[in-house]
């Protein structure tokens, strides 16, 4: 039986936004696990499309081409019990979408209005069918503005850089922390200043700063609020 609040909608929606490296994915995945519901990493969707755009060598500044690519691409997120796998047209691209090249270009692809519309439609369709924890940049105010629970996870730029750096090192990449910090900061700026679906804190979101708490601390905070109803 459910112990959390439900609205007239048939599905439970927990929306989490925040900048890169704030711990959204780790926290969102754990919340979904605890509640036994689906986790959708919308950043992975934009990354998968960016990976395909780079592979296909399309002209990223030609808006029509990106829109066409977004419509023609099937992106699938599957949790096989050992973490989420990301598929692009049936190919497992879980590792490839975390490459520095994709990270550098993804906010350019994500700034395309038509691409966003295609992605937002896909994300809403998933949330209509299933109880979901969804994380990204525009989930609380654009994709799921009627979500029952909204959170904004953040952390200082230094902490976020350290986290991303460790993640990349564990994947075998050499990391220049000063350059990474600069890239994350530029990405934040592009994400916050684009016309459509910018990164922002909505008045109804609970802000959680993870600079001084670990992800489990953030998970406990979120679960406390959701279970209280
Ligand atoms: O969360 P992430 O770092 O994997 O996200 C990758 C990029 O995708 C990031 O630059 C912002 C963008 N993004 C977005 O614009 N909207 C979302 N809902 C999710 C991610």
Short mmCIF file of C-alpha atoms and ligand atoms in Angstrom, two decimals:
data_model
loop_
_atom_site.label_atom_id
_atom_site.label_comp_id
_atom_site.label_asym_id
_atom_site.label_seq_id
_atom_site.Cartn_x
_atom_site.Cartn_y
_atom_site.Cartn_z
CA UNK A 1 0.00 0.00 0.00
CA UNK A 2 1.20 3.53 -0.70
CA UNK A 3 2.41 5.59 2.18
CA UNK A 4 3.02 8.71 0.12
CA UNK A 5 0.76 11.48 -1.03
CA UNK A 6 -1.17 11.07 -4.26
CA UNK A 7 -2.91 13.68 -6.34
CA UNK A 8 -5.79 13.20 -8.78
CA UNK A 9 -3.19 12.07 -11.29
CA UNK A 10 -2.71 8.33 -11.45
CA UNK A 11 1.01 8.41 -11.01
CA UNK A 12 3.40 9.71 -8.37
CA UNK A 13 5.90 12.23 -9.68
CA UNK A 14 9.04 13.36 -7.89
CA UNK A 15 10.95 16.07 -9.78
CA UNK A 16 14.58 16.90 -9.05
CA UNK A 17 16.50 19.71 -10.73
CA UNK A 18 19.96 21.12 -10.17
CA UNK A 19 23.31 21.87 -11.79
CA UNK A 20 25.94 19.33 -12.87
CA UNK A 21 27.63 17.46 -10.04
CA UNK A 22 25.08 18.33 -7.34
CA UNK A 23 24.42 14.62 -6.80
CA UNK A 24 21.02 14.49 -8.54
CA UNK A 25 21.51 11.17 -10.30
CA UNK A 26 22.81 9.32 -7.24
CA UNK A 27 20.08 10.73 -5.01
CA UNK A 28 17.30 10.22 -7.56
CA UNK A 29 18.35 6.61 -8.23
CA UNK A 30 18.39 5.82 -4.50
CA UNK A 31 14.97 7.44 -3.96
CA UNK A 32 13.53 5.39 -6.82
CA UNK A 33 15.08 2.24 -5.34
CA UNK A 34 13.68 2.95 -1.88
CA UNK A 35 10.18 3.64 -3.22
CA UNK A 36 10.29 0.88 -5.84
CA UNK A 37 9.52 3.25 -8.71
CA UNK A 38 11.12 4.19 -12.02
CA UNK A 39 14.12 6.52 -12.27
CA UNK A 40 14.51 8.67 -15.39
CA UNK A 41 17.81 10.50 -15.89
CA UNK A 42 16.81 13.11 -18.47
CA UNK A 43 20.41 14.34 -18.77
CA UNK A 44 21.27 10.88 -20.13
CA UNK A 45 18.65 11.39 -22.84
CA UNK A 46 20.24 14.67 -23.98
CA UNK A 47 23.67 13.02 -23.74
CA UNK A 48 22.58 10.05 -25.89
CA UNK A 49 21.31 12.39 -28.59
CA UNK A 50 24.53 14.43 -28.41
CA UNK A 51 26.57 11.23 -28.78
CA UNK A 52 24.58 10.32 -31.87
CA UNK A 53 24.90 13.84 -33.31
CA UNK A 54 28.69 13.67 -32.88
CA UNK A 55 28.83 10.18 -34.40
CA UNK A 56 26.73 11.26 -37.38
CA UNK A 57 28.87 14.39 -37.74
CA UNK A 58 25.80 16.51 -38.34
CA UNK A 59 26.13 20.25 -38.23
CA UNK A 60 25.19 21.12 -34.63
CA UNK A 61 24.48 24.72 -35.50
CA UNK A 62 21.93 23.75 -38.17
CA UNK A 63 18.74 23.58 -36.04
CA UNK A 64 16.71 21.62 -38.58
CA UNK A 65 19.24 18.79 -38.58
CA UNK A 66 19.20 18.37 -34.81
CA UNK A 67 15.42 18.41 -34.70
CA UNK A 68 15.22 15.77 -37.40
CA UNK A 69 17.80 13.65 -35.54
CA UNK A 70 15.89 13.96 -32.25
CA UNK A 71 12.66 12.79 -33.88
CA UNK A 72 14.36 9.88 -35.60
CA UNK A 73 16.24 8.61 -32.53
CA UNK A 74 14.95 6.01 -30.08
CA UNK A 75 16.42 6.52 -26.61
CA UNK A 76 15.71 3.93 -23.99
CA UNK A 77 16.68 3.83 -20.30
CA UNK A 78 16.66 0.42 -18.65
CA UNK A 79 17.50 -0.60 -15.12
CA UNK A 80 18.76 -4.16 -15.16
CA UNK A 81 19.24 -4.29 -11.38
CA UNK A 82 22.95 -3.38 -11.70
CA UNK A 83 22.47 0.28 -12.55
CA UNK A 84 20.80 2.05 -15.42
CA UNK A 85 21.80 1.34 -19.02
CA UNK A 86 21.22 3.89 -21.78
CA UNK A 87 20.38 2.71 -25.30
CA UNK A 88 20.44 4.81 -28.42
CA UNK A 89 18.66 3.12 -31.34
CA UNK A 90 19.24 -0.20 -29.57
CA UNK A 91 22.97 0.33 -28.96
CA UNK A 92 24.21 0.43 -25.37
CA UNK A 93 25.89 3.87 -25.04
CA UNK A 94 26.01 4.04 -21.22
CA UNK A 95 29.77 4.61 -21.14
CA UNK A 96 30.12 6.70 -24.30
CA UNK A 97 27.64 9.37 -23.16
CA UNK A 98 29.87 10.28 -20.18
CA UNK A 99 32.88 11.12 -22.37
CA UNK A 100 34.39 14.63 -22.02
CA UNK A 101 33.50 15.31 -25.68
CA UNK A 102 29.80 14.61 -25.09
CA UNK A 103 29.92 16.62 -21.83
CA UNK A 104 31.36 19.59 -23.71
CA UNK A 105 28.71 19.57 -26.45
CA UNK A 106 25.57 18.45 -24.64
CA UNK A 107 24.46 21.87 -23.42
CA UNK A 108 24.64 23.13 -27.02
CA UNK A 109 22.31 20.34 -28.16
CA UNK A 110 20.07 20.85 -25.10
CA UNK A 111 19.66 24.54 -25.95
CA UNK A 112 17.81 23.71 -29.18
CA UNK A 113 14.08 24.48 -28.66
CA UNK A 114 12.88 21.78 -31.04
CA UNK A 115 15.10 19.13 -29.48
CA UNK A 116 13.74 20.08 -26.06
CA UNK A 117 10.16 19.76 -27.25
CA UNK A 118 10.82 16.23 -28.52
CA UNK A 119 12.53 15.25 -25.25
CA UNK A 120 9.89 16.85 -23.01
CA UNK A 121 7.13 14.99 -24.88
CA UNK A 122 8.97 11.68 -24.37
CA UNK A 123 9.55 12.41 -20.68
CA UNK A 124 5.92 13.37 -20.03
CA UNK A 125 4.72 10.23 -21.80
CA UNK A 126 6.81 8.12 -19.39
CA UNK A 127 5.47 9.99 -16.34
CA UNK A 128 1.89 9.48 -17.51
CA UNK A 129 2.39 5.71 -17.48
CA UNK A 130 4.52 5.20 -14.35
CA UNK A 131 5.35 6.46 -10.89
CA UNK A 132 8.62 8.21 -11.47
CA UNK A 133 11.59 10.06 -10.01
CA UNK A 134 12.88 12.29 -12.78
CA UNK A 135 15.95 14.50 -12.63
CA UNK A 136 17.27 17.20 -14.93
CA UNK A 137 17.19 20.98 -15.30
CA UNK A 138 13.59 21.75 -16.30
CA UNK A 139 11.66 18.97 -14.59
CA UNK A 140 10.13 21.02 -11.76
CA UNK A 141 8.84 23.84 -13.96
CA UNK A 142 8.52 22.52 -17.49
CA UNK A 143 8.30 18.73 -17.79
CA UNK A 144 6.33 18.00 -14.61
CA UNK A 145 5.07 21.33 -13.24
CA UNK A 146 2.33 19.43 -11.36
CA UNK A 147 4.75 17.01 -9.63
CA UNK A 148 3.74 16.31 -6.03
CA UNK A 149 7.31 16.69 -4.81
CA UNK A 150 9.94 19.07 -6.14
CA UNK A 151 13.55 19.35 -5.10
CA UNK A 152 16.48 21.50 -6.21
CA UNK A 153 19.84 19.93 -5.41
CA UNK A 154 22.87 22.15 -5.44
CA UNK A 155 26.47 22.36 -4.16
CA UNK A 156 29.39 24.76 -4.47
CA UNK A 157 31.24 24.82 -7.79
CA UNK A 158 34.38 23.42 -6.10
CA UNK A 159 32.54 20.45 -4.61
CA UNK A 160 30.76 19.75 -7.89
CA UNK A 161 34.07 19.90 -9.77
CA UNK A 162 35.67 17.46 -7.32
CA UNK A 163 32.77 15.01 -7.72
CA UNK A 164 32.80 15.13 -11.51
CA UNK A 165 36.60 14.84 -11.48
CA UNK A 166 36.50 11.70 -9.32
CA UNK A 167 33.77 10.22 -11.52
CA UNK A 168 35.85 10.82 -14.67
CA UNK A 169 39.04 9.48 -13.06
CA UNK A 170 37.23 6.31 -12.01
CA UNK A 171 36.32 5.88 -15.68
CA UNK A 172 39.98 6.13 -16.67
CA UNK A 173 40.06 9.74 -17.92
CA UNK A 174 42.88 12.12 -17.04
CA UNK A 175 41.42 15.15 -15.34
CA UNK A 176 42.61 18.75 -15.31
CA UNK A 177 40.56 20.14 -12.41
CA UNK A 178 40.97 23.80 -13.38
CA UNK A 179 39.73 23.10 -16.91
CA UNK A 180 36.89 20.92 -15.61
CA UNK A 181 35.79 23.69 -13.24
CA UNK A 182 35.77 26.14 -16.12
CA UNK A 183 33.73 23.74 -18.31
CA UNK A 184 31.17 23.06 -15.57
CA UNK A 185 30.82 26.76 -14.92
CA UNK A 186 30.29 27.47 -18.64
CA UNK A 187 27.75 24.65 -18.84
CA UNK A 188 25.87 26.09 -15.82
CA UNK A 189 25.75 29.46 -17.56
CA UNK A 190 24.40 27.98 -20.80
CA UNK A 191 21.84 25.88 -18.89
CA UNK A 192 20.65 28.87 -16.82
CA UNK A 193 20.51 31.38 -19.63
CA UNK A 194 18.81 29.53 -22.47
CA UNK A 195 15.38 30.66 -23.58
CA UNK A 196 13.55 27.36 -23.19
CA UNK A 197 13.57 25.20 -20.04
CA UNK A 198 16.42 27.01 -18.26
CA UNK A 199 17.86 25.73 -15.00
CA UNK A 200 16.10 27.59 -12.18
CA UNK A 201 14.74 27.18 -8.68
CA UNK A 202 10.95 27.23 -8.52
CA UNK A 203 9.32 28.74 -5.41
CA UNK A 204 7.68 25.40 -4.56
CA UNK A 205 10.92 23.36 -4.70
CA UNK A 206 12.77 22.28 -1.55
CA UNK A 207 16.41 23.33 -1.95
CA UNK A 208 19.00 20.87 -0.65
CA UNK A 209 22.66 21.92 -0.59
CA UNK A 210 24.84 18.83 -0.79
CA UNK A 211 28.19 20.66 -0.33
CA UNK A 212 28.50 19.44 3.24
CA UNK A 213 26.33 16.35 3.29
CA UNK A 214 26.85 13.11 1.43
CA UNK A 215 24.26 11.73 -0.97
CA UNK A 216 22.76 9.47 1.71
CA UNK A 217 22.07 12.57 3.79
CA UNK A 218 20.19 14.09 0.85
CA UNK A 219 18.34 10.81 0.26
CA UNK A 220 17.16 10.78 3.88
CA UNK A 221 15.93 14.39 3.56
CA UNK A 222 13.97 13.67 0.38
CA UNK A 223 12.51 10.42 1.69
CA UNK A 224 11.51 12.12 4.93
CA UNK A 225 9.49 14.71 3.01
CA UNK A 226 7.94 12.21 0.58
CA UNK A 227 6.97 9.71 3.29
CA UNK A 228 5.52 12.45 5.49
CA UNK A 229 3.23 13.24 2.56
O1 LIG B 1 22.72 16.06 -15.75
P1 LIG B 1 23.75 15.97 -16.88
O2 LIG B 1 25.03 16.67 -16.56
O3 LIG B 1 23.95 14.58 -17.34
O4 LIG B 1 23.07 16.78 -18.08
C1 LIG B 1 23.70 16.89 -19.32
C2 LIG B 1 23.29 18.18 -20.00
O5 LIG B 1 21.95 18.08 -20.45
C3 LIG B 1 23.40 19.45 -19.19
O6 LIG B 1 24.24 20.39 -19.84
C4 LIG B 1 22.05 20.03 -19.15
C5 LIG B 1 21.24 19.25 -20.13
N1 LIG B 1 19.93 18.91 -19.60
C6 LIG B 1 18.90 19.74 -19.88
O7 LIG B 1 19.08 20.75 -20.54
N2 LIG B 1 17.65 19.42 -19.44
C7 LIG B 1 17.43 18.33 -18.72
N3 LIG B 1 16.20 18.05 -18.30
C8 LIG B 1 18.51 17.48 -18.39
C9 LIG B 1 19.77 17.81 -18.83
#
